[in-house]
Coordinates of C-alpha atoms in Angstrom, one line a residue:
Chain A
X110 CA -3.8 -25.6 8.8
X111 CA -1.2 -28.2 8.2
X112 CA 2.1 -27.6 6.4
X113 CA 3.8 -30.2 4.3
X114 CA 7.2 -29.9 2.7
X115 CA 8.2 -32.4 0.0
X116 CA 11.9 -32.8 -0.9
X117 CA 12.8 -29.2 -0.6
X118 CA 16.4 -28.3 -1.8
X119 CA 17.9 -24.9 -2.2
X120 CA 21.4 -23.9 -3.3
X121 CA 23.1 -20.5 -3.0
X122 CA 25.7 -20.8 -5.7
X123 CA 28.0 -23.7 -4.8
X124 CA 26.5 -23.6 -1.2
X125 CA 23.8 -26.2 -0.5
X126 CA 21.6 -24.5 2.0
X127 CA 18.7 -27.2 2.1
X128 CA 19.1 -30.8 1.2
X129 CA 16.0 -32.8 0.3
X130 CA 13.8 -31.6 3.2
X131 CA 10.6 -33.5 4.0
X132 CA 8.5 -32.1 6.9
X133 CA 5.0 -32.5 8.2
X134 CA 3.5 -30.0 10.5
X135 CA 0.1 -31.0 11.8
X136 CA -2.5 -28.4 12.2
X137 CA -2.4 -26.2 15.5
X138 CA 1.2 -27.2 16.4
X139 CA 3.8 -24.7 17.6
X140 CA 7.0 -26.0 16.0
X141 CA 10.6 -24.8 16.5
X142 CA 13.1 -25.1 13.7
X143 CA 16.2 -25.4 15.7
X144 CA 19.9 -25.4 14.6
X145 CA 23.2 -23.7 14.7
X146 CA 23.7 -20.6 12.6
X147 CA 24.0 -21.4 8.8
X148 CA 22.2 -24.6 9.0
X149 CA 19.3 -23.4 6.7
X150 CA 16.5 -23.0 9.1
X151 CA 15.8 -19.3 8.1
X152 CA 16.0 -20.2 4.5
X153 CA 13.4 -23.1 5.1
X154 CA 11.1 -20.7 6.8
X155 CA 11.3 -18.0 4.0
X156 CA 10.7 -20.8 1.4
X157 CA 7.5 -21.7 3.4
X158 CA 6.6 -18.0 3.4
X159 CA 7.3 -17.5 -0.3
X160 CA 9.9 -14.9 0.4
X161 CA 12.5 -17.3 -1.2
X162 CA 12.1 -19.6 -4.1
X163 CA 12.9 -23.3 -3.7
X164 CA 15.1 -24.9 -6.4
X165 CA 13.3 -28.2 -5.9
X166 CA 10.4 -29.6 -4.1
X167 CA 6.8 -28.6 -3.1
X168 CA 5.4 -26.5 -0.4
X169 CA 1.8 -27.6 0.5
X170 CA -0.3 -25.7 3.0
X171 CA -3.5 -27.1 4.1
X172 CA -3.6 -29.5 1.1
X173 CA -3.1 -26.7 -1.4
X174 CA 0.3 -26.7 -3.4
X175 CA 1.6 -23.1 -2.7
X176 CA 5.1 -23.6 -4.3
X177 CA 4.6 -21.3 -7.2
X178 CA 2.3 -18.9 -5.3
X179 CA 3.5 -15.3 -4.6
X180 CA 4.0 -14.5 -0.9
X181 CA 1.3 -12.0 -1.0
X182 CA -1.4 -14.6 -2.0
X183 CA -0.1 -17.4 0.5
X184 CA -2.1 -16.2 3.5
X185 CA 0.7 -16.5 5.8
X186 CA 1.7 -14.2 8.7
X187 CA 5.4 -13.5 8.9
X188 CA 7.3 -12.1 11.8
X189 CA 10.8 -10.8 11.3
X190 CA 13.7 -10.9 13.6
X191 CA 14.3 -7.2 13.5
X192 CA 10.5 -6.5 13.6
X193 CA 10.4 -4.8 10.2
X194 CA 7.6 -2.4 11.4
X195 CA 6.7 0.4 8.9
X196 CA 8.7 3.2 10.6
X197 CA 6.6 6.1 9.0
X198 CA 3.3 4.6 10.3
X199 CA 1.8 4.7 13.8
X200 CA 1.3 1.5 15.6
X201 CA -2.3 1.5 14.7
X202 CA -1.6 2.0 11.0
X203 CA 1.1 -0.8 11.1
X204 CA -1.5 -3.2 12.5
X205 CA -4.2 -2.0 10.0
X206 CA -1.9 -2.3 7.0
X207 CA -2.8 -5.8 6.1
X208 CA -6.5 -4.9 6.1
X209 CA -6.2 -1.7 4.3
X210 CA -4.4 -3.3 1.2
X211 CA -7.1 -5.9 0.8
X212 CA -8.8 -5.5 -2.6
X213 CA -11.8 -3.2 -2.4
X214 CA -14.3 -6.0 -2.8
X215 CA -13.2 -7.8 0.4
X216 CA -11.8 -4.8 2.4
X217 CA -13.5 -4.3 5.7
X218 CA -15.1 -1.0 6.4
X219 CA -13.2 1.7 8.3
X220 CA -15.0 1.1 11.4
X221 CA -14.6 -2.6 11.2
X222 CA -10.9 -2.1 10.7
X223 CA -10.7 0.2 13.7
X224 CA -12.5 -2.3 15.8
X225 CA -10.3 -5.2 14.7
X226 CA -7.0 -3.3 15.2
X227 CA -7.9 -2.3 18.6
X228 CA -9.0 -5.9 19.5
X229 CA -5.6 -7.1 18.2
X230 CA -3.8 -4.5 20.1
X231 CA -5.6 -5.5 23.3
X232 CA -4.6 -9.1 22.5
X233 CA -0.9 -8.0 22.7
X234 CA -1.7 -5.8 25.6
X235 CA -0.5 -2.7 23.9
X236 CA -3.5 -0.8 22.9
X237 CA -2.4 2.2 24.9
X238 CA 0.5 2.7 22.5
X239 CA -1.8 2.8 19.3
X240 CA -0.8 6.2 18.2
X241 CA 2.9 5.9 18.9
X242 CA 5.6 5.3 16.3
X243 CA 7.8 2.2 16.1
X244 CA 11.0 4.1 17.1
X245 CA 9.2 5.2 20.3
X246 CA 8.8 1.5 21.6
X247 CA 11.0 -1.0 23.3
X248 CA 12.1 -4.0 21.4
X249 CA 9.7 -6.3 23.1
X250 CA 6.9 -3.9 22.3
X251 CA 7.9 -3.8 18.8
X252 CA 7.9 -7.5 18.3
X253 CA 4.5 -7.8 19.9
X254 CA 3.2 -5.2 17.5
X255 CA 4.8 -7.0 14.7
X256 CA 2.9 -10.1 15.9
X257 CA -0.4 -8.2 15.9
X258 CA 0.2 -7.0 12.5
X259 CA 0.8 -10.5 11.1
X260 CA -2.4 -11.8 12.9
X261 CA -4.5 -9.0 11.5
X262 CA -4.9 -10.7 8.2
X263 CA -6.0 -13.9 9.9
X264 CA -3.1 -15.9 8.5
X265 CA -3.6 -19.7 8.0
X266 CA -0.1 -20.3 9.3
X267 CA 2.2 -18.0 11.4
X268 CA 6.0 -18.0 10.7
X269 CA 8.4 -16.3 13.0
X270 CA 12.0 -15.8 12.2
X271 CA 14.1 -15.6 15.4
X272 CA 11.4 -13.7 17.0
X273 CA 13.2 -13.1 20.3
X274 CA 16.7 -12.9 18.8
X275 CA 17.2 -9.2 19.1
X276 CA 15.8 -8.9 22.6
X277 CA 17.3 -8.7 26.2
X278 CA 17.5 -11.9 28.1
X279 CA 14.8 -10.9 30.6
X280 CA 12.3 -9.7 28.0
X281 CA 12.8 -12.8 26.0
X282 CA 12.0 -15.0 28.8
X283 CA 8.6 -13.1 29.3
X284 CA 7.9 -13.1 25.6
X285 CA 8.4 -16.9 25.3
X286 CA 5.9 -17.7 27.9
X287 CA 3.6 -15.1 26.4
X288 CA 4.0 -16.6 22.9
X289 CA 3.2 -20.0 24.2
X290 CA 0.1 -18.8 25.9
X291 CA -1.0 -16.8 22.8
X292 CA -0.6 -19.9 20.7
X293 CA -2.9 -21.9 23.2
X294 CA -5.3 -19.1 22.8
X295 CA -5.3 -18.8 18.9
X296 CA -4.3 -22.3 18.0
X297 CA -2.9 -21.2 14.6
X298 CA -0.2 -23.5 13.1
X299 CA 3.0 -21.7 13.9
X300 CA 6.7 -22.3 13.1
X301 CA 9.5 -20.3 14.6
X302 CA 13.1 -20.4 13.9
X303 CA 15.6 -20.3 16.8
X304 CA 19.3 -21.2 17.5
X305 CA 18.6 -21.3 21.2
X306 CA 17.8 -24.9 22.2
X307 CA 16.4 -23.8 25.7
X308 CA 13.9 -21.5 23.8
X309 CA 12.9 -24.3 21.5
X310 CA 12.2 -26.7 24.3
X311 CA 10.5 -24.2 26.4
X312 CA 8.1 -22.8 23.8
X313 CA 7.5 -25.4 21.1
X314 CA 5.2 -28.5 21.1
X315 CA 7.4 -29.9 18.3
X316 CA 11.1 -29.4 17.7
X317 CA 12.7 -30.0 14.3
X318 CA 16.5 -30.0 14.7
X319 CA 18.4 -28.9 11.5
X320 CA 22.1 -29.1 10.7
X321 CA 23.8 -28.6 7.4
X322 CA 20.6 -28.3 5.6
X323 CA 19.2 -31.6 6.8
X324 CA 16.7 -32.6 9.4
X325 CA 18.5 -34.4 12.1
X326 CA 15.4 -35.2 14.2
X327 CA 11.8 -34.1 14.7
X328 CA 9.8 -34.7 17.9
X329 CA 8.3 -33.4 21.0
X330 CA 10.9 -31.7 23.3
X331 CA 11.0 -34.7 25.6
X332 CA 11.6 -37.1 22.7
X333 CA 14.4 -34.9 21.5
X334 CA 16.1 -34.6 24.9
X335 CA 15.5 -38.3 26.1
X336 CA 16.0 -40.0 22.9
X337 CA 18.4 -38.1 20.7
X338 CA 18.6 -39.6 17.2
X339 CA 22.3 -39.1 16.8
X340 CA 25.4 -37.6 18.3
X341 CA 24.7 -34.1 16.9
X342 CA 21.2 -33.8 18.3
X343 CA 22.5 -35.2 21.7
X344 CA 25.3 -32.6 21.8
X345 CA 23.2 -29.7 20.6
X346 CA 20.3 -30.1 22.9
X347 CA 21.3 -29.5 26.5
X348 CA 24.7 -30.1 28.2
X349 CA 26.3 -33.5 27.6
X350 CA 29.6 -35.3 28.6
X351 CA 31.0 -37.0 25.7
X352 CA 33.2 -40.2 26.5
X353 CA 34.9 -41.9 23.6
X354 CA 35.9 -45.3 25.2
X355 CA 38.6 -45.7 22.7
X356 CA 40.5 -42.6 24.0
X357 CA 42.9 -42.8 26.7
X358 CA 41.3 -40.1 28.9
X359 CA 37.9 -42.0 28.9
X360 CA 38.6 -45.7 29.0
X361 CA 38.9 -45.6 32.8
X362 CA 35.0 -45.4 32.9
X363 CA 34.9 -48.8 31.2
X364 CA 37.7 -50.2 33.5
X365 CA 35.8 -49.0 36.6
X366 CA 32.7 -50.6 35.3
X367 CA 30.7 -47.3 35.1
X368 CA 30.1 -47.7 31.2
X369 CA 29.8 -50.9 29.1
X370 CA 29.7 -50.4 25.5
X371 CA 26.6 -51.3 23.7
X372 CA 26.6 -53.3 20.4
X373 CA 30.0 -51.9 19.4
X374 CA 29.1 -48.3 20.0
X375 CA 31.8 -46.8 21.7
X376 CA 30.9 -43.2 22.2
X377 CA 28.9 -42.5 25.3
X378 CA 26.8 -39.2 25.9
X379 CA 26.1 -38.7 29.5
X380 CA 23.8 -35.9 30.7
X381 CA 25.3 -34.1 33.8
X382 CA 22.3 -34.9 35.8
X383 CA 22.6 -38.7 35.0
X384 CA 25.9 -38.7 37.0
X385 CA 25.3 -39.6 40.6
X386 CA 28.0 -38.5 43.2
X387 CA 28.7 -40.1 46.4
X388 CA 31.1 -38.8 49.0
X389 CA 33.8 -41.3 49.5
X390 CA 34.0 -42.4 53.2
X391 CA 36.7 -45.0 53.1
X392 CA 39.5 -43.7 51.1
X393 CA 40.2 -47.1 49.5
X394 CA 39.0 -46.6 45.9
X395 CA 37.8 -43.1 45.4
X396 CA 37.6 -42.6 41.8
X397 CA 37.6 -39.0 41.4
X398 CA 38.2 -35.6 42.9
X399 CA 36.0 -32.7 43.0
X400 CA 37.9 -30.0 41.2
X401 CA 35.5 -27.0 41.1
X402 CA 31.8 -26.3 41.4
X403 CA 29.6 -23.4 40.2
X404 CA 26.2 -22.2 41.5
X405 CA 23.7 -22.2 38.6
X406 CA 20.7 -21.3 40.7
X407 CA 18.6 -24.4 41.4
X408 CA 21.4 -26.6 40.2
X409 CA 25.2 -26.9 41.2
X410 CA 27.6 -27.8 38.4
X411 CA 30.4 -29.9 39.6
X412 CA 33.6 -30.5 37.7
X413 CA 35.3 -33.9 38.6
X414 CA 38.6 -35.2 37.5
X415 CA 39.7 -38.8 37.7
X416 CA 42.3 -39.7 40.4
X417 CA 45.5 -41.0 38.8
X418 CA 48.4 -42.5 40.4
X419 CA 50.6 -39.6 39.3
X420 CA 48.0 -37.0 40.5
X421 CA 45.1 -35.8 38.5
X422 CA 44.2 -36.3 34.9
X423 CA 43.2 -33.4 32.6
X424 CA 39.8 -34.6 31.4
X425 CA 36.9 -33.4 33.3
X426 CA 33.5 -35.0 34.0
X427 CA 30.6 -32.6 34.5
X428 CA 27.9 -33.4 36.9
X429 CA 24.7 -31.5 38.1
X430 CA 23.0 -31.8 41.5
X431 CA 20.0 -30.0 42.9
X432 CA 21.1 -27.4 45.3
X433 CA 19.7 -29.1 48.5
X434 CA 21.3 -32.4 47.4
X435 CA 24.6 -30.8 47.1
X436 CA 24.2 -29.3 50.6
X437 CA 23.4 -32.6 51.9
X438 CA 26.6 -34.2 50.6
X439 CA 28.6 -31.3 52.1
X440 CA 31.4 -31.4 49.6
X441 CA 34.3 -28.9 49.2
X442 CA 36.9 -28.5 46.5
X443 CA 39.5 -31.3 46.7
X444 CA 37.1 -33.8 48.2
X445 CA 37.4 -37.5 46.9
X446 CA 34.3 -38.7 45.6
X447 CA 32.8 -41.9 43.9
X448 CA 30.5 -41.7 41.0
X449 CA 27.9 -43.8 39.1
X450 CA 26.3 -43.3 35.8
X451 CA 22.6 -43.7 35.7
X452 CA 22.2 -43.9 31.9
X453 CA 24.0 -43.0 28.8
X454 CA 23.2 -42.6 25.0
X455 CA 25.5 -44.6 22.8
X456 CA 26.7 -43.5 19.4
X457 CA 29.3 -44.7 16.9
Chain B
X21 CA 47.1 18.5 33.3
X22 CA 47.9 16.8 36.7
X23 CA 44.7 17.8 38.6
X24 CA 42.5 16.6 35.8
X25 CA 43.4 12.9 36.1
X26 CA 43.3 12.7 39.7
X27 CA 39.6 13.8 40.2
X28 CA 37.3 11.2 39.0
X29 CA 34.3 13.5 38.6
X30 CA 32.4 13.3 35.5
X31 CA 32.8 16.8 34.4
X32 CA 36.5 16.8 34.6
X33 CA 36.6 13.6 32.5
X34 CA 34.7 15.4 29.7
X35 CA 37.4 18.2 30.1
X36 CA 40.2 15.8 29.8
X37 CA 38.7 14.3 26.7
X38 CA 38.2 17.6 25.0
X39 CA 41.7 18.7 26.0
X40 CA 43.1 15.8 24.0
X41 CA 41.2 16.9 21.0
X42 CA 41.8 20.5 21.1
X43 CA 44.5 22.3 19.1
X44 CA 46.1 25.4 20.4
X45 CA 44.3 28.7 19.9
X46 CA 46.3 30.0 17.0
X47 CA 45.6 26.9 15.0
X48 CA 42.0 27.0 15.7
X49 CA 41.6 30.8 14.9
X50 CA 44.1 30.5 11.9
X51 CA 41.9 27.7 10.3
X52 CA 38.7 29.6 10.9
X53 CA 40.1 32.6 9.4
X54 CA 41.5 30.8 6.2
X55 CA 38.0 29.1 5.8
X56 CA 36.0 32.2 6.3
X57 CA 38.2 34.3 4.0
X58 CA 38.1 31.7 1.3
X59 CA 34.2 31.7 1.5
X60 CA 34.1 35.5 1.4
X61 CA 36.6 35.9 -1.5
X62 CA 35.3 33.1 -3.7
X63 CA 31.7 32.8 -3.0
X64 CA 30.2 35.8 -1.3
X65 CA 32.3 38.1 -3.4
X66 CA 31.2 36.9 -6.8
X67 CA 27.6 36.9 -5.6
X68 CA 27.7 40.4 -4.6
X69 CA 29.4 41.3 -7.8
X70 CA 26.6 39.6 -9.8
X71 CA 23.9 41.7 -8.0
X72 CA 26.0 44.9 -8.1
X73 CA 26.6 44.6 -11.8
X74 CA 23.0 43.6 -12.5
X75 CA 21.7 46.7 -10.8
X76 CA 24.7 49.1 -11.9
X77 CA 22.4 51.0 -14.2
X78 CA 19.4 51.1 -11.9
X79 CA 16.4 48.8 -11.4
X80 CA 14.7 50.0 -14.8
X81 CA 17.6 48.7 -16.8
X82 CA 17.6 45.5 -14.8
X83 CA 13.9 45.0 -15.6
X84 CA 14.3 45.9 -19.2
X85 CA 17.2 43.5 -19.6
X86 CA 15.1 40.8 -18.0
X87 CA 12.0 41.4 -20.1
X88 CA 13.9 41.3 -23.4
X89 CA 12.4 38.6 -25.6
X90 CA 15.6 36.8 -25.8
X91 CA 16.1 36.6 -22.1
X92 CA 12.5 35.4 -21.6
X93 CA 12.9 32.8 -24.1
X94 CA 16.1 31.6 -22.4
X95 CA 14.4 31.5 -19.0
X96 CA 11.4 29.6 -20.6
X97 CA 13.8 27.2 -22.2
X98 CA 15.7 26.5 -19.0
X99 CA 12.5 25.7 -17.1
X100 CA 11.2 23.5 -19.9
X101 CA 14.4 21.6 -20.0
X102 CA 14.4 21.1 -16.2
X103 CA 10.6 20.2 -16.5
X104 CA 11.4 17.4 -18.9
X105 CA 14.6 16.0 -17.4
X106 CA 13.8 16.2 -13.7
X107 CA 10.9 13.9 -13.7
X108 CA 12.6 11.4 -16.2
X109 CA 15.7 11.2 -14.0
X110 CA 13.6 10.9 -11.0
X111 CA 12.0 7.7 -12.5
X112 CA 15.4 6.5 -13.9
X113 CA 17.1 7.2 -10.5
X114 CA 14.5 5.2 -8.4
X115 CA 14.6 2.5 -10.9
X116 CA 18.4 2.3 -10.9
X117 CA 18.6 2.4 -7.0
X118 CA 15.9 -0.2 -6.8
X119 CA 17.7 -2.5 -9.2
X120 CA 21.1 -2.0 -7.4
X121 CA 19.9 -2.4 -3.8
X122 CA 17.2 -5.1 -4.3
X123 CA 18.4 -7.5 -6.9
X124 CA 21.6 -9.5 -7.4
X125 CA 22.8 -9.6 -10.9
X126 CA 25.8 -9.9 -13.0
X127 CA 27.4 -6.6 -13.8
X128 CA 25.8 -4.9 -10.9
X129 CA 29.1 -3.2 -9.9
X130 CA 29.6 -2.1 -13.4
X131 CA 26.3 -0.4 -13.4
X132 CA 27.0 1.2 -10.0
X133 CA 30.2 2.6 -11.6
X134 CA 28.4 3.7 -14.8
X135 CA 26.0 5.8 -12.8
X136 CA 28.8 8.0 -11.8
X137 CA 30.1 8.3 -15.2
X138 CA 28.5 11.7 -16.0
X139 CA 30.3 13.0 -12.8
X140 CA 33.8 11.8 -13.9
X141 CA 33.5 12.8 -17.5
X142 CA 34.0 16.5 -18.6
X143 CA 30.6 17.9 -19.6
X144 CA 32.1 19.2 -22.9
X145 CA 32.9 15.6 -23.7
X146 CA 29.3 14.5 -22.8
X147 CA 28.0 17.1 -25.2
X148 CA 30.4 16.1 -27.8
X149 CA 29.2 12.4 -27.6
X150 CA 25.7 13.5 -28.6
X151 CA 27.1 15.6 -31.5
X152 CA 29.1 12.5 -32.7
X153 CA 25.9 10.4 -32.4
X154 CA 23.3 12.7 -33.8
X155 CA 25.1 15.6 -35.6
X156 CA 25.1 15.9 -39.4
X157 CA 28.3 13.8 -39.6
X158 CA 27.4 11.6 -36.8
X159 CA 26.2 7.9 -36.7
X160 CA 22.6 8.6 -37.0
X161 CA 23.1 12.0 -38.8
X162 CA 21.9 10.8 -42.3
X163 CA 18.9 9.0 -41.1
X164 CA 17.9 11.9 -39.0
X165 CA 18.3 14.4 -42.0
X166 CA 16.3 12.0 -44.2
X167 CA 13.4 12.1 -41.7
X168 CA 13.8 15.7 -41.0
X169 CA 14.5 15.2 -37.4
X170 CA 16.6 17.8 -35.6
X171 CA 18.4 16.9 -32.5
X172 CA 21.6 18.7 -32.5
X173 CA 21.4 22.5 -32.4
X174 CA 17.8 22.0 -31.2
X175 CA 15.9 21.5 -28.0
X176 CA 15.9 17.7 -28.0
X177 CA 19.7 17.8 -28.1
X178 CA 19.7 20.1 -25.0
X179 CA 17.4 17.7 -23.2
X180 CA 19.4 14.8 -24.0
X181 CA 22.6 16.4 -22.8
X182 CA 21.0 17.5 -19.7
X183 CA 19.5 14.1 -19.0
X184 CA 22.9 12.6 -19.3
X185 CA 24.7 15.1 -17.0
X186 CA 21.9 15.1 -14.4
X187 CA 21.2 11.3 -14.2
X188 CA 23.4 10.4 -11.2
X189 CA 21.8 12.9 -8.7
X190 CA 18.7 10.9 -7.7
X191 CA 20.2 7.5 -7.8
X192 CA 23.3 8.6 -5.8
X193 CA 21.0 9.9 -3.0
X194 CA 18.9 6.8 -2.8
X195 CA 21.4 4.0 -3.2
X196 CA 23.2 4.3 0.3
X197 CA 19.8 5.0 2.0
X198 CA 18.1 2.0 0.5
X199 CA 21.1 -0.3 1.1
X200 CA 21.0 0.9 4.8
X201 CA 17.2 0.2 5.2
X202 CA 17.3 -3.3 3.7
X203 CA 14.1 -4.8 2.2
X204 CA 12.5 -6.3 5.3
X205 CA 9.8 -3.6 5.5
X206 CA 8.9 -4.4 1.8
X207 CA 8.9 -8.0 2.5
X208 CA 6.5 -7.4 5.6
X209 CA 4.2 -5.5 3.2
X210 CA 4.2 -8.3 0.7
X211 CA 3.5 -10.9 3.4
X212 CA 0.5 -9.0 4.6
X213 CA -1.0 -9.3 1.1
X214 CA 0.2 -6.0 -0.5
X215 CA 1.0 -6.2 -4.2
X216 CA 4.6 -5.1 -5.2
X217 CA 3.2 -1.8 -6.6
X218 CA 1.3 -1.1 -3.4
X219 CA 4.2 -1.9 -1.3
X220 CA 6.4 0.5 -3.2
X221 CA 4.0 3.4 -2.7
X222 CA 2.9 2.7 0.8
X223 CA 6.3 1.6 2.2
X224 CA 9.2 2.3 0.1
X225 CA 8.3 5.9 -1.2
X226 CA 7.5 7.3 2.5
X227 CA 10.8 6.0 3.7
X228 CA 12.9 7.5 0.9
X229 CA 11.0 10.6 0.3
X230 CA 13.3 13.2 1.9
X231 CA 16.3 11.7 0.2
X232 CA 14.4 11.5 -3.1
X233 CA 13.4 15.1 -2.8
X234 CA 16.9 16.1 -2.0
X235 CA 18.1 14.3 -5.1
X236 CA 15.4 15.9 -7.2
X237 CA 16.5 19.2 -5.9
X238 CA 20.1 18.8 -6.9
X239 CA 19.1 17.4 -10.1
X240 CA 16.9 20.3 -10.9
X241 CA 19.7 22.9 -10.0
X242 CA 22.1 21.1 -12.3
X243 CA 19.6 20.8 -15.1
X244 CA 19.0 24.6 -15.0
X245 CA 22.6 25.6 -14.5
X246 CA 24.4 23.1 -16.8
X247 CA 26.6 25.0 -19.3
X248 CA 29.3 22.7 -20.9
X249 CA 27.4 19.8 -22.3
X250 CA 24.5 22.1 -23.4
X251 CA 26.8 24.6 -24.8
X252 CA 28.2 22.0 -27.3
X253 CA 24.9 20.7 -28.6
X254 CA 22.8 24.0 -28.5
X255 CA 24.3 26.0 -31.2
X256 CA 23.6 29.2 -29.3
X257 CA 20.7 30.4 -31.4
X258 CA 19.2 33.4 -29.6
X259 CA 15.6 33.0 -28.8
X260 CA 15.7 29.4 -29.8
X261 CA 18.3 27.2 -28.2
X262 CA 19.9 29.5 -25.8
X263 CA 19.3 28.3 -22.1
X264 CA 19.9 30.9 -19.2
X265 CA 23.5 30.0 -18.6
X266 CA 24.2 30.2 -22.4
X267 CA 22.3 33.4 -22.6
X268 CA 24.6 34.9 -19.9
X269 CA 27.5 34.0 -22.0
X270 CA 26.2 35.4 -25.1
X271 CA 25.1 38.6 -23.6
X272 CA 28.4 39.1 -21.9
X273 CA 30.2 38.5 -25.2
X274 CA 28.0 41.3 -26.7
X275 CA 29.3 43.8 -24.1
X276 CA 25.7 43.7 -22.6
X277 CA 26.8 43.7 -19.0
X278 CA 23.6 44.5 -17.5
X279 CA 21.9 41.9 -19.5
X280 CA 24.4 39.2 -18.6
X281 CA 24.4 39.9 -14.9
X282 CA 20.6 40.2 -14.8
X283 CA 20.3 36.8 -16.1
X284 CA 23.1 35.6 -13.9
X285 CA 21.2 37.0 -10.9
X286 CA 18.3 34.7 -11.7
X287 CA 20.6 31.7 -11.6
X288 CA 22.2 33.0 -8.4
X289 CA 18.7 33.4 -7.0
X290 CA 17.9 29.7 -8.0
X291 CA 21.1 28.7 -6.3
X292 CA 20.2 30.4 -3.1
X293 CA 16.7 28.9 -3.1
X294 CA 18.1 25.6 -3.6
X295 CA 20.6 26.1 -0.7
X296 CA 17.7 26.9 1.6
X297 CA 15.6 24.0 0.4
X298 CA 18.6 21.8 0.7
X299 CA 19.3 22.8 4.4
X300 CA 15.6 22.0 5.1
X301 CA 15.7 18.6 3.5
X302 CA 19.0 17.8 5.2
X303 CA 17.3 18.7 8.5
X304 CA 14.2 16.7 7.8
X305 CA 16.3 13.6 6.7
X306 CA 18.4 13.8 9.9
X307 CA 15.2 13.9 11.9
X308 CA 13.8 10.7 10.2

């Protein structure tokens, strides 16, 4: 089901958490609400769920205005960062809860509940744990159970609040992929909140970047990465070199002809992989020196500093090269290099 | 000391840590001795004396003292007062704890402080407040006399005073626990379609039940054992407004040693039962 938000605003005392948010989530999408902590992303999710009231604006789910509807009638599934499993109930009872509290007239029979719960537990691959209690499970298992519990009521939309935030790095990686696959399988419109841009890019089909209670940009991961709408998005998504050509430590890039300001925009954001490095053979005009490099797995991150007449300047330029390319260049610390800039994003 | 730091074995490390925390033997045994003798002198001693005095003239005299109509009526009244006040304060306590831990409102810290008021005010003063309110010369005194309602020197006064005194027990047990638990489980229940009422019974109550029972137990013990506040409002009418603790006093003042101590032995037994249940509940809570 689609979700539409119209002009949502929310204040906590004098603090404005959300500012005139308009958002359209088409049916079947897996959307990430991405932003630094305190940007209002969790508040927005809780407003969609009905766990928080909005001061202004409307929440429309599948064409129906749900703004004034209680959370228990909205038909949403909510997954909490810290799982919020019912600690006194077994895994089975946790998942069955949503079915058992239905009004008697539409409550499924006990056999039906049993069948459905086991089917859901199989879906999250944890049926073998059905008679355990939450405190006997690992974090990853708990979050999968929490997801199964939310799915039991066949929600029209699924809302996940930092679903992997409390998990170990390795478990998080696995679960991201798993959530993506699960979404492909179920195709229920989902929104998840995260502060981790990598996670948002990896899992979501649409990313909404929030900052200070406003939407900075909405788009597919590649749109966001390749065409950042503003300096904040560009900085927040992925690594980037920021060169302000008016500043003394970056104007050499213009002098050397590497960057040309575009229509008065003087601040260039350059992704590390858009910097091309060439080993300087003739020592006539080497621009920079390789100060340091780090092994990031498939990539090598290189720190370059500009050659000055009186030694090296402080401002560093970061470049990233594939591992094999780096070996080909055969560079060592202290080598003189030339560089080129493939492309830059320009901002005021 | 020197050999400990050199060897990096795990066992030695533990020894080293313990050493740092350990006092000399004479301090240890000294403290244990002081604690034990204090308990013996001030707790076990009086308890023994109660039982000894109650049985000083034999079992028959003990039973006769207990089966006297005034004693029986005092026992009945004490149980009746507990039966009325404990459920009421359970409801009040849960309500207050819920309000304090789940909502943000002005005057919340004031309410939290007020809950402790019965603990910080002398019970005699608490009783006196009710006399000033409902006594013949009190604020509502005339109105009550006109409508022929008796509160002071009657059972309603005793119940009011006991309610006041025992109010904090349940709330004080629940507030820290509910603060620690947060409300995410309840939010989860609501998001799954449960009504607020259903979420409360299916999620909140099971989570707080041991702490709640613990609070109820302490509340009950105090309701049955309260002396000061009840003494002020009761009027000490034998067979009518004497609770068990008051009956002990009245009997003792009448030089009815066996009667006084027989009644006291019931209160002592109640205390012991409470203590045992308390231990069990603490153990259950720790296991949670």
